[in-house]
One Martini backbone bead per residue (centre of mass of N, CA, C, O) as a GRO file, in nm:
protein
  359
    1MET     BB    1   2.004  -3.793   4.311
    2LYS     BB    2   1.830  -3.745   4.067
    3LEU     BB    3   1.545  -3.806   4.172
    4SER     BB    4   1.554  -3.576   4.378
    5ARG     BB    5   1.587  -3.325   4.169
    6TRP     BB    6   1.290  -3.389   4.062
    7ARG     BB    7   1.134  -3.325   4.331
    8ASN     BB    8   1.178  -3.030   4.320
    9PRO     BB    9   0.940  -2.819   4.278
   10LEU     BB   10   1.092  -2.595   4.137
   11LEU     BB   11   1.236  -2.740   3.885
   12LEU     BB   12   0.972  -2.858   3.794
   13LEU     BB   13   0.835  -2.619   3.706
   14LEU     BB   14   1.055  -2.497   3.521
   15PHE     BB   15   1.038  -2.743   3.324
   16SER     BB   16   0.737  -2.727   3.252
   17PHE     BB   17   0.781  -2.435   3.149
   18PHE     BB   18   0.943  -2.513   2.913
   19VAL     BB   19   0.754  -2.742   2.769
   20ILE     BB   20   0.505  -2.548   2.739
   21GLN     BB   21   0.652  -2.346   2.559
   22VAL     BB   22   0.730  -2.528   2.325
   23VAL     BB   23   0.456  -2.655   2.250
   24ALA     BB   24   0.332  -2.372   2.192
   25TYR     BB   25   0.513  -2.274   1.959
   26LYS     BB   26   0.464  -2.520   1.774
   27LEU     BB   27   0.164  -2.472   1.761
   28TYR     BB   28   0.159  -2.180   1.661
   29SER     BB   29   0.342  -2.247   1.392
   30SER     BB   30   0.128  -2.434   1.260
   31PHE     BB   31  -0.116  -2.203   1.255
   32TRP     BB   32   0.119  -1.980   1.238
   33THR     BB   33   0.211  -1.757   0.959
   34THR     BB   34   0.376  -1.480   0.874
   35PRO     BB   35   0.278  -1.283   0.652
   36PRO     BB   36   0.343  -1.096   0.397
   37ALA     BB   37   0.280  -0.770   0.393
   38THR     BB   38   0.116  -0.771   0.132
   39GLN     BB   39  -0.092  -0.962   0.239
   40VAL     BB   40  -0.190  -0.800   0.465
   41ASN     BB   41  -0.283  -0.538   0.306
   42ARG     BB   42  -0.476  -0.669   0.120
   43ASN     BB   43  -0.660  -0.813   0.315
   44GLU     BB   44  -0.761  -0.507   0.413
   45ARG     BB   45  -0.870  -0.436   0.086
   46ILE     BB   46  -1.043  -0.624  -0.069
   47LYS     BB   47  -1.337  -0.505   0.013
   48ARG     BB   48  -1.261  -0.211  -0.144
   49GLY     BB   49  -1.161  -0.294  -0.454
   50TRP     BB   50  -0.942  -0.458  -0.490
   51PRO     BB   51  -0.830  -0.675  -0.744
   52GLU     BB   52  -0.875  -0.935  -0.556
   53TYR     BB   53  -1.213  -0.857  -0.556
   54THR     BB   54  -1.226  -0.819  -0.895
   55SER     BB   55  -0.980  -0.991  -1.011
   56GLY     BB   56  -0.848  -0.790  -1.231
   57LYS     BB   57  -1.064  -0.826  -1.475
   58ARG     BB   58  -1.216  -0.789  -1.764
   59LEU     BB   59  -1.518  -0.822  -1.863
   60ASP     BB   60  -1.742  -0.878  -2.082
   61GLY     BB   61  -1.913  -0.603  -2.135
   62THR     BB   62  -1.743  -0.398  -1.976
   63LYS     BB   63  -1.658  -0.147  -1.781
   64HIS     BB   64  -1.333  -0.016  -1.683
   65ILE     BB   65  -1.233   0.112  -1.353
   66ILE     BB   66  -0.977   0.316  -1.197
   67PHE     BB   67  -0.936   0.419  -0.848
   68ILE     BB   68  -0.747   0.705  -0.746
   69GLY     BB   69  -0.705   0.748  -0.391
   70THR     BB   70  -0.768   0.819  -0.072
   71SER     BB   71  -0.897   0.773   0.245
   72GLN     BB   72  -1.178   0.857   0.173
   73SER     BB   73  -1.206   0.628  -0.058
   74PHE     BB   74  -1.166   0.403   0.189
   75GLY     BB   75  -1.310   0.430   0.470
   76ASP     BB   76  -1.226   0.339   0.776
   77GLU     BB   77  -1.469   0.434   0.941
   78ILE     BB   78  -1.640   0.208   0.739
   79GLU     BB   79  -1.758  -0.082   0.788
   80ASP     BB   80  -1.915  -0.083   0.545
   81ASP     BB   81  -1.825  -0.159   0.217
   82LYS     BB   82  -2.094  -0.051   0.073
   83LYS     BB   83  -2.061   0.271   0.210
   84ILE     BB   84  -1.852   0.341   0.016
   85TYR     BB   85  -1.837   0.547  -0.294
   86PRO     BB   86  -1.725   0.329  -0.494
   87SER     BB   87  -1.935   0.116  -0.429
   88ILE     BB   88  -2.189   0.292  -0.499
   89ILE     BB   89  -2.112   0.328  -0.786
   90ARG     BB   90  -2.123   0.057  -0.861
   91GLN     BB   91  -2.420   0.010  -0.793
   92ASN     BB   92  -2.537   0.210  -0.969
   93PHE     BB   93  -2.469   0.073  -1.229
   94LEU     BB   94  -2.623  -0.198  -1.181
   95ASP     BB   95  -2.898  -0.067  -1.141
   96GLU     BB   96  -2.916   0.016  -1.448
   97GLY     BB   97  -2.739  -0.223  -1.622
   98ILE     BB   98  -2.437  -0.169  -1.583
   99GLN     BB   99  -2.127  -0.325  -1.646
  100VAL     BB  100  -1.865  -0.322  -1.394
  101THR     BB  101  -1.517  -0.264  -1.347
  102LEU     BB  102  -1.414  -0.168  -1.005
  103GLU     BB  103  -1.129  -0.021  -0.885
  104ASN     BB  104  -1.008   0.082  -0.542
  105TRP     BB  105  -0.699   0.250  -0.523
  106SER     BB  106  -0.677   0.334  -0.204
  107LEU     BB  107  -0.489   0.574   0.004
  108GLY     BB  108  -0.330   0.672   0.273
  109GLY     BB  109  -0.122   0.938   0.196
  110ILE     BB  110  -0.081   0.979  -0.085
  111ARG     BB  111   0.183   1.024  -0.325
  112THR     BB  112   0.332   1.121  -0.610
  113VAL     BB  113   0.497   0.859  -0.655
  114ASP     BB  114   0.266   0.667  -0.614
  115ILE     BB  115   0.073   0.777  -0.837
  116GLU     BB  116   0.257   0.708  -1.063
  117MET     BB  117   0.309   0.412  -1.031
  118MET     BB  118  -0.010   0.341  -1.031
  119LEU     BB  119  -0.063   0.451  -1.301
  120LEU     BB  120   0.120   0.260  -1.478
  121LYS     BB  121  -0.040   0.012  -1.387
  122ALA     BB  122  -0.314   0.099  -1.509
  123ILE     BB  123  -0.254   0.140  -1.785
  124GLN     BB  124  -0.153  -0.164  -1.838
  125LYS     BB  125  -0.478  -0.247  -1.809
  126LYS     BB  126  -0.667  -0.093  -1.991
  127PRO     BB  127  -0.891   0.113  -1.924
  128ASP     BB  128  -1.129   0.335  -1.976
  129LEU     BB  129  -1.084   0.453  -1.672
  130ILE     BB  130  -0.938   0.709  -1.465
  131VAL     BB  131  -0.960   0.812  -1.138
  132LEU     BB  132  -0.881   1.103  -0.949
  133ALA     BB  133  -0.888   1.127  -0.595
  134LEU     BB  134  -0.762   1.431  -0.481
  135ASP     BB  135  -0.516   1.664  -0.323
  136VAL     BB  136  -0.294   1.896  -0.255
  137SER     BB  137  -0.156   1.709  -0.032
  138ASN     BB  138  -0.058   1.480  -0.256
  139PHE     BB  139   0.142   1.711  -0.343
  140ASP     BB  140   0.516   1.672  -0.407
  141ARG     BB  141   0.844   1.786  -0.458
  142ASN     BB  142   0.960   1.694  -0.196
  143SER     BB  143   1.119   1.402  -0.137
  144ASN     BB  144   1.072   1.366   0.164
  145ARG     BB  145   0.759   1.387   0.147
  146ASN     BB  146   0.702   1.152  -0.056
  147LEU     BB  147   0.855   0.917   0.151
  148THR     BB  148   0.826   1.051   0.473
  149PHE     BB  149   0.538   1.024   0.547
  150PRO     BB  150   0.422   0.896   0.868
  151ASN     BB  151   0.092   0.841   0.818
  152THR     BB  152   0.104   0.646   0.593
  153ASP     BB  153  -0.055   0.385   0.404
  154VAL     BB  154   0.188   0.291   0.178
  155ASN     BB  155   0.267  -0.010   0.283
  156LEU     BB  156   0.160  -0.184   0.043
  157PHE     BB  157   0.474  -0.135  -0.064
  158LEU     BB  158   0.615  -0.372   0.129
  159ALA     BB  159   0.522  -0.285   0.417
  160ASP     BB  160   0.525  -0.319   0.741
  161PRO     BB  161   0.270  -0.277   0.979
  162ARG     BB  162   0.435  -0.292   1.250
  163ILE     BB  163   0.567  -0.033   1.244
  164PHE     BB  164   0.306   0.135   1.279
  165SER     BB  165   0.246   0.040   1.566
  166SER     BB  166   0.514   0.149   1.691
  167MET     BB  167   0.492   0.429   1.615
  168LYS     BB  168   0.219   0.537   1.739
  169ASN     BB  169   0.329   0.491   2.024
  170SER     BB  170   0.577   0.692   1.994
  171LEU     BB  171   0.400   0.949   1.949
  172LEU     BB  172   0.278   0.939   2.238
  173ASN     BB  173   0.528   0.886   2.436
  174HIS     BB  174   0.699   1.109   2.316
  175PRO     BB  175   0.864   1.385   2.348
  176LEU     BB  176   0.908   1.685   2.159
  177ASP     BB  177   1.196   1.800   2.274
  178GLU     BB  178   1.362   1.515   2.171
  179ASP     BB  179   1.558   1.447   1.933
  180ILE     BB  180   1.661   1.146   2.014
  181ARG     BB  181   1.352   1.019   1.969
  182ILE     BB  182   1.280   1.118   1.692
  183ARG     BB  183   1.499   0.951   1.571
  184LYS     BB  184   1.395   0.675   1.653
  185ILE     BB  185   1.139   0.698   1.493
  186ALA     BB  186   1.288   0.733   1.218
  187GLU     BB  187   1.422   0.458   1.221
  188ARG     BB  188   1.166   0.289   1.224
  189TYR     BB  189   1.090   0.419   0.926
  190LEU     BB  190   1.302   0.341   0.717
  191PRO     BB  191   1.218   0.051   0.605
  192LEU     BB  192   0.989   0.159   0.457
  193VAL     BB  193   1.140   0.355   0.276
  194ARG     BB  194   1.283   0.100   0.147
  195SER     BB  195   1.040  -0.063   0.048
  196ARG     BB  196   0.925   0.154  -0.153
  197THR     BB  197   1.199   0.173  -0.315
  198LYS     BB  198   1.181  -0.117  -0.415
  199VAL     BB  199   0.910  -0.089  -0.585
  200HIS     BB  200   0.994   0.180  -0.747
  201THR     BB  201   1.236   0.026  -0.892
  202GLN     BB  202   1.086  -0.214  -1.012
  203ILE     BB  203   0.904  -0.040  -1.180
  204ALA     BB  204   1.112   0.133  -1.333
  205GLN     BB  205   1.205  -0.113  -1.479
  206GLU     BB  206   0.972  -0.236  -1.608
  207PHE     BB  207   0.942   0.079  -1.779
  208ASP     BB  208   1.200   0.207  -1.845
  209LEU     BB  209   1.321   0.448  -1.643
  210THR     BB  210   1.585   0.660  -1.800
  211ASN     BB  211   1.428   0.941  -1.771
  212GLU     BB  212   1.418   1.234  -1.575
  213ASP     BB  213   1.144   1.336  -1.697
  214GLN     BB  214   0.934   1.111  -1.648
  215LEU     BB  215   0.991   1.124  -1.301
  216PHE     BB  216   1.033   1.164  -0.982
  217TYR     BB  217   1.187   0.937  -0.901
  218PHE     BB  218   1.478   1.083  -1.033
  219GLY     BB  219   1.447   1.333  -0.808
  220ASN     BB  220   1.504   1.119  -0.586
  221PRO     BB  221   1.736   1.039  -0.317
  222VAL     BB  222   1.582   0.810  -0.203
  223THR     BB  223   1.533   0.619  -0.446
  224ARG     BB  224   1.876   0.603  -0.471
  225GLY     BB  225   1.945   0.525  -0.160
  226VAL     BB  226   1.943   0.816  -0.009
  227ILE     BB  227   1.896   0.875   0.316
  228PRO     BB  228   1.810   1.189   0.476
  229ASP     BB  229   1.783   1.158   0.807
  230ILE     BB  230   1.751   1.464   0.890
  231ASN     BB  231   1.507   1.510   0.763
  232VAL     BB  232   1.327   1.288   0.883
  233VAL     BB  233   1.322   1.434   1.152
  234LYS     BB  234   1.206   1.689   1.052
  235ASN     BB  235   0.952   1.586   0.991
  236TYR     BB  236   0.866   1.464   1.278
  237ARG     BB  237   0.866   1.712   1.417
  238ASP     BB  238   0.652   1.870   1.257
  239VAL     BB  239   0.415   1.657   1.301
  240LEU     BB  240   0.423   1.644   1.575
  241MET     BB  241   0.360   1.938   1.642
  242PHE     BB  242   0.088   1.921   1.488
  243ARG     BB  243  -0.075   1.697   1.654
  244HIS     BB  244  -0.022   1.878   1.955
  245ARG     BB  245  -0.213   2.104   1.804
  246ASN     BB  246  -0.452   2.354   1.772
  247THR     BB  247  -0.515   2.323   1.445
  248PRO     BB  248  -0.534   2.292   1.145
  249TYR     BB  249  -0.448   2.063   0.936
  250PHE     BB  250  -0.250   2.240   0.760
  251ILE     BB  251   0.022   2.438   0.664
  252ILE     BB  252   0.068   2.661   0.382
  253ASP     BB  253   0.325   2.789   0.229
  254GLU     BB  254   0.444   2.949  -0.057
  255GLN     BB  255   0.660   2.747  -0.133
  256GLU     BB  256   0.499   2.477  -0.099
  257MET     BB  257   0.267   2.587  -0.308
  258GLY     BB  258   0.452   2.572  -0.553
  259GLU     BB  259   0.552   2.295  -0.528
  260LYS     BB  260   0.271   2.181  -0.593
  261TYR     BB  261   0.221   2.297  -0.853
  262PHE     BB  262   0.439   2.161  -0.999
  263ALA     BB  263   0.376   1.863  -0.919
  264ALA     BB  264   0.071   1.873  -1.053
  265LYS     BB  265   0.170   1.959  -1.363
  266ARG     BB  266   0.377   1.744  -1.422
  267PHE     BB  267   0.183   1.507  -1.361
  268THR     BB  268  -0.005   1.591  -1.609
  269THR     BB  269   0.195   1.583  -1.845
  270LEU     BB  270   0.282   1.283  -1.805
  271LEU     BB  271   0.016   1.167  -1.844
  272LYS     BB  272  -0.015   1.249  -2.143
  273GLU     BB  273   0.226   1.095  -2.238
  274ARG     BB  274   0.126   0.814  -2.159
  275LEU     BB  275  -0.144   0.838  -2.326
  276LYS     BB  276  -0.039   0.799  -2.602
  277GLY     BB  277  -0.247   0.617  -2.821
  278SER     BB  278  -0.482   0.605  -2.613
  279ASP     BB  279  -0.829   0.542  -2.490
  280ILE     BB  280  -0.778   0.650  -2.206
  281LYS     BB  281  -0.948   0.781  -1.952
  282VAL     BB  282  -0.931   1.100  -1.757
  283MET     BB  283  -1.002   1.199  -1.408
  284TYR     BB  284  -1.102   1.432  -1.196
  285THR     BB  285  -1.177   1.444  -0.822
  286TRP     BB  286  -1.187   1.679  -0.623
  287ILE     BB  287  -1.212   1.661  -0.283
  288PRO     BB  288  -1.362   1.708  -0.018
  289LEU     BB  289  -1.407   1.924   0.260
  290SER     BB  290  -1.354   2.062   0.581
  291TYR     BB  291  -1.372   2.392   0.636
  292GLN     BB  292  -1.351   2.405   0.993
  293HIS     BB  293  -1.027   2.304   0.984
  294TRP     BB  294  -0.977   2.594   0.866
  295ASP     BB  295  -0.818   2.854   0.762
  296LYS     BB  296  -0.932   3.063   0.553
  297GLY     BB  297  -0.666   3.127   0.399
  298GLU     BB  298  -0.607   2.825   0.339
  299PHE     BB  299  -0.887   2.762   0.192
  300ASN     BB  300  -0.802   2.973  -0.046
  301LYS     BB  301  -0.549   2.815  -0.155
  302ILE     BB  302  -0.717   2.566  -0.246
  303LYS     BB  303  -0.882   2.713  -0.438
  304LYS     BB  304  -0.668   2.807  -0.616
  305PHE     BB  305  -0.533   2.538  -0.681
  306ARG     BB  306  -0.797   2.417  -0.821
  307LYS     BB  307  -0.828   2.654  -1.042
  308THR     BB  308  -0.539   2.613  -1.167
  309MET     BB  309  -0.589   2.310  -1.244
  310LYS     BB  310  -0.838   2.324  -1.428
  311THR     BB  311  -0.684   2.516  -1.642
  312TRP     BB  312  -0.450   2.312  -1.694
  313ASN     BB  313  -0.631   2.055  -1.768
  314ALA     BB  314  -0.771   2.179  -1.999
  315LYS     BB  315  -0.516   2.222  -2.173
  316GLU     BB  316  -0.485   1.896  -2.156
  317GLY     BB  317  -0.767   1.756  -2.187
  318ILE     BB  318  -0.867   1.721  -1.885
  319ALA     BB  319  -1.078   1.615  -1.660
  320ASP     BB  320  -1.262   1.850  -1.415
  321TYR     BB  321  -1.390   1.800  -1.069
  322ASP     BB  322  -1.501   2.006  -0.792
  323PHE     BB  323  -1.589   1.908  -0.446
  324LEU     BB  324  -1.502   2.094  -0.191
  325GLU     BB  325  -1.823   2.221  -0.136
  326ALA     BB  326  -2.066   1.987  -0.204
  327ILE     BB  327  -2.087   1.939   0.108
  328SER     BB  328  -2.147   1.909   0.445
  329ASP     BB  329  -1.975   1.950   0.731
  330SER     BB  330  -2.159   1.733   0.878
  331ASP     BB  331  -2.036   1.489   0.676
  332PHE     BB  332  -1.788   1.491   0.886
  333ILE     BB  333  -1.519   1.377   1.082
  334THR     BB  334  -1.302   1.513   0.948
  335VAL     BB  335  -1.141   1.694   0.695
  336SER     BB  336  -1.174   1.406   0.490
  337HIS     BB  337  -1.383   1.235   0.646
  338LEU     BB  338  -1.654   1.033   0.602
  339LYS     BB  339  -1.964   0.979   0.644
  340PRO     BB  340  -2.209   0.796   0.520
  341ASN     BB  341  -2.371   1.023   0.407
  342GLY     BB  342  -2.131   1.155   0.269
  343HIS     BB  343  -2.075   0.914   0.065
  344SER     BB  344  -2.352   0.921  -0.080
  345LYS     BB  345  -2.332   1.217  -0.186
  346ILE     BB  346  -2.075   1.201  -0.346
  347ALA     BB  347  -2.172   0.980  -0.535
  348LYS     BB  348  -2.399   1.144  -0.660
  349LEU     BB  349  -2.185   1.344  -0.800
  350ILE     BB  350  -1.968   1.140  -0.934
  351TYR     BB  351  -2.132   0.932  -1.106
  352PRO     BB  352  -2.209   1.127  -1.357
  353ALA     BB  353  -1.933   1.206  -1.436
  354ILE     BB  354  -1.834   0.920  -1.508
  355LYS     BB  355  -2.067   0.868  -1.735
  356ASN     BB  356  -1.973   1.099  -1.917
  357GLU     BB  357  -1.664   0.987  -1.946
  358LEU     BB  358  -1.786   0.694  -2.089
  359GLN     BB  359  -1.928   0.812  -2.358
   0.00000   0.00000   0.00000
């Protein structure tokens, strides 16, 4: 009876399928172990100049530069790692016989809290120069914008990149007018927010940040473990609506611009406090943007912001270089992402500025 059972072709097929599945899983597990998210993200960025690529150590007789920038200086669209402008700047130094250790800490969608946390780690390494290649969009006083911007890749901070894969699909597949679906997308994103919160908390403890005046960190309810999900949903709705309409990059109202002024100015003040008694130099290089993606009024707001910040930074004794309209609009792929020739052109402009600050 038992023998006849196994002669049944259907049962034999099912049993064979089960055995193959078990064996395949065992083989897969032996050759592939899902790496931690930090490792995945670092591996994607090693060749772009992150500390693992440059060894993270200051070599004898070299100048040490840490470059904190946006997606522009990471250059997602540029396949050749040597053709992004931080790499070109590094090569320019070497071509002149100047030994440098240049670490490119650039992240797409970097926000105020992230900049502050990275800055603390950068200062700890005691480089000769920290270059801040930023834009008005990177500064936010509002805690929800700081920690829940959905398209940022600051998942470097312990976030699982797979969250982004599912999230991008959701952005494309879900109608915009259904709050419940937007909420589902937001719920997928909350683990990422919590992951970043965890890292921010660890860094805050490492640097003994016990005073609310020291960092935005303590002004953010999200970083205190309280995640206002209704605001997360609102953020998603705003971003979704933006991404599905033919408008400039983003619209900045007067209240939001005021918050950005507050955030950027306070950041500069805190930066100076952190640098007291240090020989580390810091310079701003406000990144170039493609003006064709902007409404003229919006572009003028950006100009005004940068002019105000230049005055403020001068007051604080911080070097400020503005490259907003330094290169042609045809050198851009998107509002801020550059073609290879755009990277070459901006490198030629930033390189002498960096050399000047290192003297």
